[in-house]
CSV table of C-alpha atoms in Angstrom, one decimal:
chain,number,residue,atom,x,y,z
F,1137,MET,CA,-5.2,-27.5,29.5
F,1138,SER,CA,-8.7,-27.3,28.0
F,1139,SER,CA,-8.9,-28.4,24.2
F,1140,ALA,CA,-12.1,-26.0,23.8
F,1141,THR,CA,-11.9,-23.3,21.5
F,1142,LEU,CA,-12.1,-20.0,23.3
F,1143,HIS,CA,-12.8,-16.8,21.4
F,1144,VAL,CA,-10.2,-14.0,22.1
F,1145,ALA,CA,-11.4,-10.3,20.8
F,1146,PRO,CA,-8.6,-8.4,19.1
F,1147,PRO,CA,-8.5,-5.6,21.8
F,1148,ASP,CA,-7.8,-8.5,24.4
F,1149,LEU,CA,-4.7,-9.9,21.8
F,1150,ARG,CA,-3.4,-6.4,21.4
F,1151,SER,CA,-3.2,-5.8,25.3
F,1152,ALA,CA,-1.5,-9.1,25.6
F,1153,PHE,CA,1.2,-8.5,22.8
F,1154,ARG,CA,1.5,-4.9,24.4
F,1155,HIS,CA,3.8,-6.4,27.4
F,1156,ALA,CA,6.3,-7.6,24.8
F,1157,ALA,CA,9.0,-5.5,23.7
F,1158,THR,CA,9.8,-5.9,20.3
F,1159,SER,CA,12.3,-3.9,17.7
F,1160,THR,CA,11.1,-1.2,15.4
F,1161,TRP,CA,11.8,-1.3,11.8
F,1162,VAL,CA,10.5,0.6,8.9
F,1163,VAL,CA,9.9,-1.6,5.8
F,1164,THR,CA,9.8,0.5,2.5
F,1165,GLY,CA,9.3,0.1,-1.3
F,1166,ALA,CA,8.9,1.7,-4.5
F,1167,ARG,CA,6.7,1.6,-7.6
F,1168,ALA,CA,9.6,1.7,-9.7
F,1169,PRO,CA,13.4,2.2,-9.2
F,1170,GLY,CA,13.4,5.6,-7.4
F,1171,ILE,CA,10.1,6.4,-8.2
F,1172,ASP,CA,7.1,7.0,-5.8
F,1173,PRO,CA,8.1,5.7,-2.6
F,1174,THR,CA,6.0,3.8,0.1
F,1175,GLY,CA,6.5,2.6,3.5
F,1176,PHE,CA,5.5,1.8,7.0
F,1177,THR,CA,6.6,0.9,10.7
F,1178,ALA,CA,6.5,-2.7,11.3
F,1179,ILE,CA,7.1,-4.5,14.8
F,1180,SER,CA,6.9,-7.7,13.2
F,1181,ILE,CA,10.3,-8.4,11.6
F,1182,ALA,CA,11.4,-11.8,12.2
F,1183,SER,CA,14.3,-13.9,11.2
F,1184,VAL,CA,13.2,-16.8,9.7
F,1185,SER,CA,16.3,-18.8,8.2
F,1186,LEU,CA,19.9,-18.3,7.9
F,1187,ALA,CA,20.2,-20.4,5.0
F,1188,PRO,CA,18.8,-19.6,2.7
F,1189,PRO,CA,18.7,-16.0,4.2
F,1190,LEU,CA,14.9,-15.5,5.0
F,1191,VAL,CA,12.7,-12.9,7.3
F,1192,SER,CA,8.9,-12.2,7.6
F,1193,PHE,CA,6.8,-9.4,8.4
F,1194,ASN,CA,3.4,-8.6,8.6
F,1195,ILE,CA,1.4,-6.2,6.2
F,1196,GLY,CA,-2.1,-5.3,7.0
F,1197,LYS,CA,-4.5,-6.0,4.0
F,1198,ASP,CA,-5.7,-2.4,4.1
F,1199,SER,CA,-2.1,-1.1,4.1
F,1200,SER,CA,-1.3,1.5,1.4
F,1201,SER,CA,2.0,-0.3,0.5
F,1202,LEU,CA,0.6,-3.7,-0.2
F,1203,VAL,CA,-0.1,-3.2,-3.8
F,1204,THR,CA,3.4,-1.8,-4.4
F,1205,LEU,CA,5.2,-4.6,-2.5
F,1206,GLY,CA,3.3,-7.3,-3.9
F,1207,ARG,CA,3.9,-6.0,-7.3
F,1208,THR,CA,7.2,-5.1,-7.5
F,1209,ARG,CA,8.4,-8.1,-4.8
F,1210,ARG,CA,11.4,-5.6,-3.4
F,1211,ALA,CA,11.6,-4.3,-0.1
F,1212,ALA,CA,13.7,-2.5,2.4
F,1213,LEU,CA,13.8,-3.2,5.8
F,1214,HIS,CA,15.1,-0.6,8.4
F,1215,LEU,CA,16.1,-1.4,12.3
F,1216,LEU,CA,15.9,1.9,13.6
F,1217,GLY,CA,18.0,3.1,16.2
F,1218,ARG,CA,17.3,4.5,19.6
F,1219,ASP,CA,17.2,8.0,18.6
F,1220,GLN,CA,14.6,7.6,16.0
F,1221,ALA,CA,11.2,7.2,17.3
F,1222,HIS,CA,10.3,10.3,15.3
F,1223,VAL,CA,10.9,8.5,12.5
F,1224,ALA,CA,8.9,5.5,13.3
F,1225,THR,CA,5.9,7.5,14.8
F,1226,ARG,CA,5.9,9.6,11.2
F,1227,PHE,CA,5.9,6.1,9.2
F,1228,ALA,CA,3.0,4.9,11.7
F,1229,ALA,CA,0.8,8.0,10.9
F,1230,ASP,CA,-0.5,9.7,7.8
F,1231,ARG,CA,1.1,8.1,4.4
F,1232,SER,CA,1.2,11.7,2.7
F,1233,ARG,CA,3.7,13.0,5.2
F,1234,ARG,CA,6.1,9.7,5.5
F,1235,PHE,CA,8.6,10.6,2.9
F,1236,ALA,CA,9.0,14.6,3.7
F,1237,GLU,CA,11.9,16.0,2.1
F,1238,ASP,CA,13.7,16.7,5.4
F,1239,GLY,CA,16.8,14.5,5.0
F,1240,THR,CA,16.2,11.6,6.9
F,1241,TRP,CA,15.6,9.4,3.7
F,1242,GLY,CA,17.1,9.0,0.1
F,1243,TRP,CA,17.4,6.4,-2.4
F,1244,THR,CA,19.8,3.5,-2.6
F,1245,GLY,CA,19.5,1.0,-5.3
F,1246,GLY,CA,16.2,2.2,-6.4
F,1247,LEU,CA,14.6,1.6,-2.9
F,1248,PRO,CA,14.0,4.4,-0.2
F,1249,ASP,CA,16.6,4.1,2.3
F,1250,VAL,CA,16.2,5.5,5.7
F,1251,HIS,CA,19.2,7.5,7.0
F,1252,GLY,CA,20.4,6.8,10.2
F,1253,CYS,CA,19.2,3.4,11.0
F,1254,ALA,CA,21.4,0.6,12.6
F,1255,VAL,CA,20.8,-2.2,10.1
F,1256,ARG,CA,19.2,-2.3,6.5
F,1257,LEU,CA,17.9,-5.4,4.8
F,1258,THR,CA,17.3,-5.7,1.2
F,1259,THR,CA,15.1,-8.0,0.1
F,1260,THR,CA,13.0,-9.8,-2.4
F,1261,LEU,CA,9.4,-11.2,-1.6
F,1262,VAL,CA,9.0,-14.8,-2.0
F,1263,ASP,CA,5.5,-15.3,-0.9
F,1264,LEU,CA,2.5,-13.2,0.7
F,1265,VAL,CA,0.2,-15.5,2.6
F,1266,GLU,CA,-3.3,-14.5,3.3
F,1267,ALA,CA,-3.3,-14.6,7.3
F,1268,GLY,CA,-6.5,-13.0,8.9
F,1269,ASP,CA,-6.6,-9.3,8.7
F,1270,SER,CA,-2.9,-9.3,7.3
F,1271,PHE,CA,-0.6,-10.9,5.1
F,1272,LEU,CA,2.4,-12.8,6.2
F,1273,ALA,CA,5.4,-11.9,3.9
F,1274,LEU,CA,8.4,-14.0,3.6
F,1275,ALA,CA,11.4,-12.4,2.3
F,1276,ARG,CA,15.0,-13.4,0.8
F,1277,VAL,CA,17.6,-11.4,2.2
F,1278,GLU,CA,19.6,-10.2,-0.8
F,1279,ARG,CA,21.9,-7.5,1.4
F,1280,ALA,CA,22.8,-7.0,5.0
F,1281,THR,CA,24.3,-4.1,5.7
F,1282,THR,CA,24.8,-2.8,9.7
F,1283,ARG,CA,25.2,0.8,9.7
F,1284,ALA,CA,25.8,1.9,13.8
F,1285,ALA,CA,26.7,0.2,16.9
F,1286,ALA,CA,23.6,2.2,18.4
F,1287,ALA,CA,21.0,0.5,20.4
F,1288,PRO,CA,17.9,-0.6,18.6
F,1289,LEU,CA,14.6,1.3,19.1
F,1290,VAL,CA,12.1,-0.9,20.7
F,1291,HIS,CA,8.4,-0.7,20.8
F,1292,HIS,CA,7.0,-1.6,24.2
F,1293,GLN,CA,3.1,-0.7,25.9
F,1294,GLY,CA,2.3,1.1,22.8
F,1295,SER,CA,5.5,3.5,22.5
F,1296,PHE,CA,8.7,3.8,21.1
F,1297,GLY,CA,11.8,4.1,23.2
F,1298,PRO,CA,15.3,3.1,23.7
F,1299,LEU,CA,16.2,-0.5,24.9
F,1300,GLU,CA,17.6,-0.1,28.4
F,1301,LEU,CA,20.4,-2.8,28.7
F,1302,ILE,CA,19.8,-5.2,31.4
F,1303,GLY,CA,22.3,-5.0,34.1
F,1304,ALA,CA,23.9,-1.4,32.8
């Protein structure tokens, strides 16, 4: 392998990552407990450490949720179930429609809670590291709740869909 530095254009890198199937999450926060919810769809959630329990996720520098999460340092991470593509799409679109009063979410512990998700992690942000056009958030898991045995929703080739089990 050559040691020469190669320039990779953003569209090329995005195209390369479209080939990887990833879990689909919604990250939520609030300006104050039970007040002014914020959130977004994330496909960058990763387990970092079991002891202490740490996860990471990316948040764009232009994200409408960045100021709230950076100030409050609290977030809830929701692993979406296979039938929640509509939730993933809504939280990836216009922020004014993310928290519609339609029964898909409520409040738990002062943070927005996506109903019907497979897993909910309540976290405290311990660091925000500048990384190009994003920040890498490092968060300590304060509570992990498994809610359903349902298969997760995955993101692949720019779309959301159910995980097709290998060999099933």
